[in-house]
CSV table of C-alpha atoms in Angstrom, one decimal:
chain,number,residue,atom,x,y,z
A,1,UNK,CA,-21.8,-91.8,61.0
A,2,UNK,CA,-18.7,-92.6,58.9
A,3,UNK,CA,-19.5,-89.7,56.6
A,4,UNK,CA,-20.1,-87.3,59.5
A,5,UNK,CA,-16.8,-88.3,61.1
A,6,UNK,CA,-15.0,-87.8,57.8
A,7,UNK,CA,-16.5,-84.3,57.6
A,8,UNK,CA,-15.5,-83.5,61.1
A,9,UNK,CA,-12.0,-84.6,60.4
A,10,UNK,CA,-11.8,-82.5,57.2
A,11,UNK,CA,-13.1,-79.4,59.1
A,12,UNK,CA,-10.6,-79.9,61.9
A,13,UNK,CA,-7.8,-80.2,59.4
A,14,UNK,CA,-8.4,-76.6,58.5
A,15,UNK,CA,-7.8,-75.7,62.1
A,16,UNK,CA,-5.0,-78.1,63.0
A,17,UNK,CA,-3.6,-81.6,63.0
A,18,UNK,CA,-6.1,-84.4,63.7
A,19,UNK,CA,-5.0,-86.4,66.8
A,20,UNK,CA,-6.5,-89.0,69.0
A,21,UNK,CA,-7.2,-86.2,71.5
A,22,UNK,CA,-8.9,-84.0,69.0
A,23,UNK,CA,-12.0,-82.2,70.3
A,24,UNK,CA,-15.4,-83.2,69.3
A,25,UNK,CA,-17.4,-81.7,66.5
A,26,UNK,CA,-19.2,-79.2,68.7
A,27,UNK,CA,-15.9,-77.7,69.9
A,28,UNK,CA,-14.7,-77.5,66.4
A,29,UNK,CA,-17.8,-75.7,65.2
A,30,UNK,CA,-17.6,-73.2,68.1
A,31,UNK,CA,-14.0,-72.4,67.3
A,32,UNK,CA,-14.9,-72.0,63.6
A,33,UNK,CA,-17.8,-69.7,64.5
A,34,UNK,CA,-15.6,-67.6,66.7
A,35,UNK,CA,-13.0,-67.2,64.0
A,36,UNK,CA,-15.7,-66.3,61.5
A,37,UNK,CA,-17.2,-63.8,63.9
A,38,UNK,CA,-13.7,-62.3,64.4
A,39,UNK,CA,-13.1,-62.1,60.7
A,40,UNK,CA,-16.5,-60.4,60.2
A,41,UNK,CA,-15.7,-57.9,63.0
A,42,UNK,CA,-12.3,-57.2,61.4
A,43,UNK,CA,-13.9,-56.9,58.0
A,44,UNK,CA,-16.5,-54.5,59.3
A,45,UNK,CA,-13.8,-52.5,61.0
A,46,UNK,CA,-11.7,-52.4,57.8
A,47,UNK,CA,-14.8,-51.3,55.9
A,48,UNK,CA,-15.5,-48.5,58.4
A,49,UNK,CA,-11.9,-47.4,58.2
A,50,UNK,CA,-12.0,-47.4,54.4
A,51,UNK,CA,-15.3,-45.5,54.4
A,52,UNK,CA,-13.8,-42.9,56.8
A,53,UNK,CA,-10.8,-42.5,54.5
A,54,UNK,CA,-13.0,-42.0,51.5
A,55,UNK,CA,-15.1,-39.4,53.5
A,56,UNK,CA,-11.9,-37.6,54.6
A,57,UNK,CA,-10.7,-37.5,51.0
A,58,UNK,CA,-14.0,-36.1,49.9
A,59,UNK,CA,-13.7,-33.4,52.5
A,60,UNK,CA,-10.2,-32.6,51.3
A,61,UNK,CA,-11.2,-32.5,47.7
A,62,UNK,CA,-14.2,-30.3,48.5
A,63,UNK,CA,-11.9,-27.9,50.5
A,64,UNK,CA,-9.4,-27.8,47.6
A,65,UNK,CA,-12.2,-27.2,45.1
A,66,UNK,CA,-13.5,-24.3,47.2
A,67,UNK,CA,-10.0,-22.8,47.5
A,68,UNK,CA,-9.5,-23.1,43.8
A,69,UNK,CA,-12.8,-21.4,43.2
A,70,UNK,CA,-11.9,-18.7,45.6
A,71,UNK,CA,-8.5,-18.2,43.9
A,72,UNK,CA,-10.2,-18.1,40.5
A,73,UNK,CA,-12.6,-15.5,41.8
A,74,UNK,CA,-9.7,-13.5,43.3
A,75,UNK,CA,-7.8,-13.7,40.0
A,76,UNK,CA,-10.9,-12.5,38.2
A,77,UNK,CA,-11.3,-9.6,40.5
A,78,UNK,CA,-7.7,-8.6,40.2
A,79,UNK,CA,-7.9,-8.9,36.5
A,80,UNK,CA,-10.9,-6.7,36.4
A,81,UNK,CA,-9.2,-4.2,38.6
A,82,UNK,CA,-6.1,-4.2,36.4
A,83,UNK,CA,-8.3,-3.7,33.3
A,84,UNK,CA,-10.2,-0.9,35.1
A,85,UNK,CA,-6.9,0.8,36.0
A,86,UNK,CA,-5.7,0.4,32.4
A,87,UNK,CA,-8.9,2.0,31.1
A,88,UNK,CA,-8.6,4.9,33.7
A,89,UNK,CA,-5.0,5.4,32.7
A,90,UNK,CA,-5.8,5.5,29.0
A,91,UNK,CA,-8.8,7.8,29.7
A,92,UNK,CA,-6.5,10.2,31.7
A,93,UNK,CA,-4.2,10.7,28.8
A,94,UNK,CA,-5.9,13.6,27.1
A,95,UNK,CA,-4.1,16.4,25.3
A,96,UNK,CA,-4.6,18.2,22.0
A,97,UNK,CA,-3.4,21.2,19.9
A,98,UNK,CA,-4.7,22.3,16.6
A,99,UNK,CA,-4.1,25.3,14.3
A,100,UNK,CA,-6.9,27.1,12.4
A,101,UNK,CA,-5.5,26.7,8.9
A,102,UNK,CA,-4.3,29.1,6.2
A,103,UNK,CA,-6.8,31.9,5.4
A,104,UNK,CA,-9.0,34.7,6.7
A,105,UNK,CA,-12.0,34.0,8.9
A,106,UNK,CA,-14.8,36.6,9.4
A,107,UNK,CA,-16.0,39.0,10.1
A,108,UNK,CA,-19.6,37.9,10.9
A,109,UNK,CA,-22.4,39.6,12.7
A,110,UNK,CA,-22.8,36.9,15.4
A,111,UNK,CA,-20.4,34.6,17.3
A,112,UNK,CA,-19.4,31.8,14.8
A,113,UNK,CA,-17.6,28.5,15.8
A,114,UNK,CA,-14.1,28.1,14.5
A,115,UNK,CA,-12.9,24.7,13.4
A,116,UNK,CA,-9.2,24.2,13.9
A,117,UNK,CA,-8.4,21.7,11.1
A,118,UNK,CA,-4.6,21.4,11.3
A,119,UNK,CA,-4.3,18.9,14.2
A,120,UNK,CA,-0.9,19.0,15.8
A,121,UNK,CA,-1.7,16.3,18.5
A,122,UNK,CA,-4.8,14.7,19.7
A,123,UNK,CA,-4.0,12.2,22.4
A,124,UNK,CA,-7.2,10.5,23.5
A,125,UNK,CA,-9.1,11.7,20.4
A,126,UNK,CA,-11.3,14.0,22.5
A,127,UNK,CA,-11.0,16.9,20.0
A,128,UNK,CA,-13.2,16.6,16.9
A,129,UNK,CA,-11.4,18.0,13.9
A,130,UNK,CA,-14.6,18.2,11.9
A,131,UNK,CA,-16.5,20.3,14.4
A,132,UNK,CA,-13.8,22.0,16.4
A,133,UNK,CA,-15.4,20.8,19.6
A,134,UNK,CA,-13.6,19.2,22.5
A,135,UNK,CA,-15.6,16.6,24.5
A,136,UNK,CA,-14.4,15.6,28.0
A,137,UNK,CA,-13.9,11.9,28.2
A,138,UNK,CA,-13.5,11.9,32.0
A,139,UNK,CA,-14.4,14.1,34.9
A,140,UNK,CA,-11.5,16.4,35.8
A,141,UNK,CA,-9.8,19.7,35.5
A,142,UNK,CA,-8.7,20.7,32.0
A,143,UNK,CA,-6.6,23.7,30.9
A,144,UNK,CA,-7.3,25.4,27.6
A,145,UNK,CA,-5.2,28.0,25.8
A,146,UNK,CA,-6.3,30.1,22.8
A,147,UNK,CA,-4.0,32.2,20.6
A,148,UNK,CA,-5.4,34.3,17.7
A,149,UNK,CA,-3.7,36.3,15.0
A,150,UNK,CA,-5.1,39.1,12.8
A,151,UNK,CA,-5.1,42.5,11.3
A,152,UNK,CA,-7.1,44.3,13.9
A,153,UNK,CA,-8.6,47.8,13.5
A,154,UNK,CA,-11.4,49.7,15.1
A,155,UNK,CA,-14.4,48.3,13.2
A,156,UNK,CA,-13.2,44.7,12.9
A,157,UNK,CA,-11.1,43.6,15.9
A,158,UNK,CA,-9.2,40.4,16.1
A,159,UNK,CA,-11.0,38.3,18.7
A,160,UNK,CA,-12.2,34.9,19.6
A,161,UNK,CA,-13.8,33.5,22.8
A,162,UNK,CA,-13.7,30.2,24.7
A,163,UNK,CA,-17.1,28.6,25.4
A,164,UNK,CA,-18.0,25.8,27.9
A,165,UNK,CA,-21.3,24.1,27.1
A,166,UNK,CA,-22.3,27.1,25.0
A,167,UNK,CA,-21.4,29.6,27.7
A,168,UNK,CA,-18.8,32.3,27.3
A,169,UNK,CA,-15.7,31.8,29.5
A,170,UNK,CA,-12.8,34.1,28.3
A,171,UNK,CA,-11.9,36.1,25.3
A,172,UNK,CA,-8.7,36.8,23.4
A,173,UNK,CA,-9.3,40.2,21.8
A,174,UNK,CA,-7.4,43.2,20.4
A,175,UNK,CA,-8.3,46.2,18.2
A,176,UNK,CA,-5.8,48.7,16.9
A,177,UNK,CA,-6.5,51.8,14.7
A,178,UNK,CA,-3.3,51.5,12.8
A,179,UNK,CA,-4.1,47.9,11.7
A,180,UNK,CA,-0.9,46.3,12.7
A,181,UNK,CA,-0.8,42.6,13.3
A,182,UNK,CA,-1.9,41.5,16.7
A,183,UNK,CA,-1.9,38.2,18.5
A,184,UNK,CA,-4.0,38.3,21.6
A,185,UNK,CA,-4.2,35.2,23.8
A,186,UNK,CA,-6.1,33.8,26.8
A,187,UNK,CA,-6.7,30.6,28.7
A,188,UNK,CA,-8.6,29.0,31.5
A,189,UNK,CA,-8.8,25.9,33.7
A,190,UNK,CA,-12.2,24.3,33.8
A,191,UNK,CA,-13.8,21.5,35.8
A,192,UNK,CA,-15.6,19.4,33.2
A,193,UNK,CA,-18.0,16.5,33.6
A,194,UNK,CA,-18.0,13.6,31.3
A,195,UNK,CA,-19.5,14.8,28.0
A,196,UNK,CA,-19.0,18.5,28.6
A,197,UNK,CA,-18.0,20.4,25.5
A,198,UNK,CA,-15.5,23.2,24.9
A,199,UNK,CA,-15.0,25.2,21.7
A,200,UNK,CA,-13.8,28.5,20.3
A,201,UNK,CA,-16.0,31.1,18.6
A,202,UNK,CA,-15.1,34.0,16.5
A,203,UNK,CA,-16.1,37.3,18.2
A,204,UNK,CA,-19.0,39.1,16.5
A,205,UNK,CA,-17.8,41.5,13.8
A,206,UNK,CA,-14.2,40.3,14.5
A,207,UNK,CA,-11.9,38.4,12.2
A,208,UNK,CA,-8.8,36.3,12.5
A,209,UNK,CA,-6.3,34.8,10.2
A,210,UNK,CA,-3.7,32.0,10.0
A,211,UNK,CA,-1.1,30.6,7.7
A,212,UNK,CA,1.2,27.6,7.4
A,213,UNK,CA,3.1,28.9,10.4
A,214,UNK,CA,0.2,28.2,12.8
A,215,UNK,CA,-0.4,31.5,14.4
A,216,UNK,CA,-4.0,30.9,15.5
A,217,UNK,CA,-4.2,27.8,17.7
A,218,UNK,CA,-6.5,26.1,20.2
A,219,UNK,CA,-5.1,23.7,22.8
A,220,UNK,CA,-6.4,21.7,25.8
A,221,UNK,CA,-4.9,19.3,28.3
A,222,UNK,CA,-6.3,17.2,31.2
A,223,UNK,CA,-4.5,18.3,34.4
A,224,UNK,CA,-6.0,15.7,36.7
A,225,UNK,CA,-9.1,13.6,37.2
A,226,UNK,CA,-11.7,14.2,39.9
């Protein structure tokens, strides 16, 4: 009994001052149980609040991550569009001019390709100086101009023709009995698909000439894309 009484006194000291009117052990135990229950409820409430805060933070982090991914995707799309515009702009810069080169060419019995070797400009590198062939890099309308120079006469005129994918388009042609120098010219605007080719051919039985002054020339320019 003495030990039990001492224990009760010690327990009660945690709750208040021991007096002669101090409640009995059962009252003390009830009050302690109630306080413990209150603390457990408060602890559970705090735990629930903490869990809710963690869940809210996870939702916010998820939303931020999704927004970052969306922004990254948008940046990637914009970057791709910028690169595509840059490529389109580069592809739309097409222009060339080339002179035939010093010498006499022809006559031949059949139409013979002319290779204009003295390149004046070749923006876009669509003209092949080794073959004399222009290849369209983009779909669009191109304008071509042909000037030829020579000593024309009745049997061997000065003439050359423009060909699109092997088909005749226009001719620059002149024949004079007296054999004076002539310089016929012609040109045409053509709608070309990607990969279409344009070249100049010497007219059958015709001849042309050129020198360092660049009398005989072939030029082409992209007017606009389609």
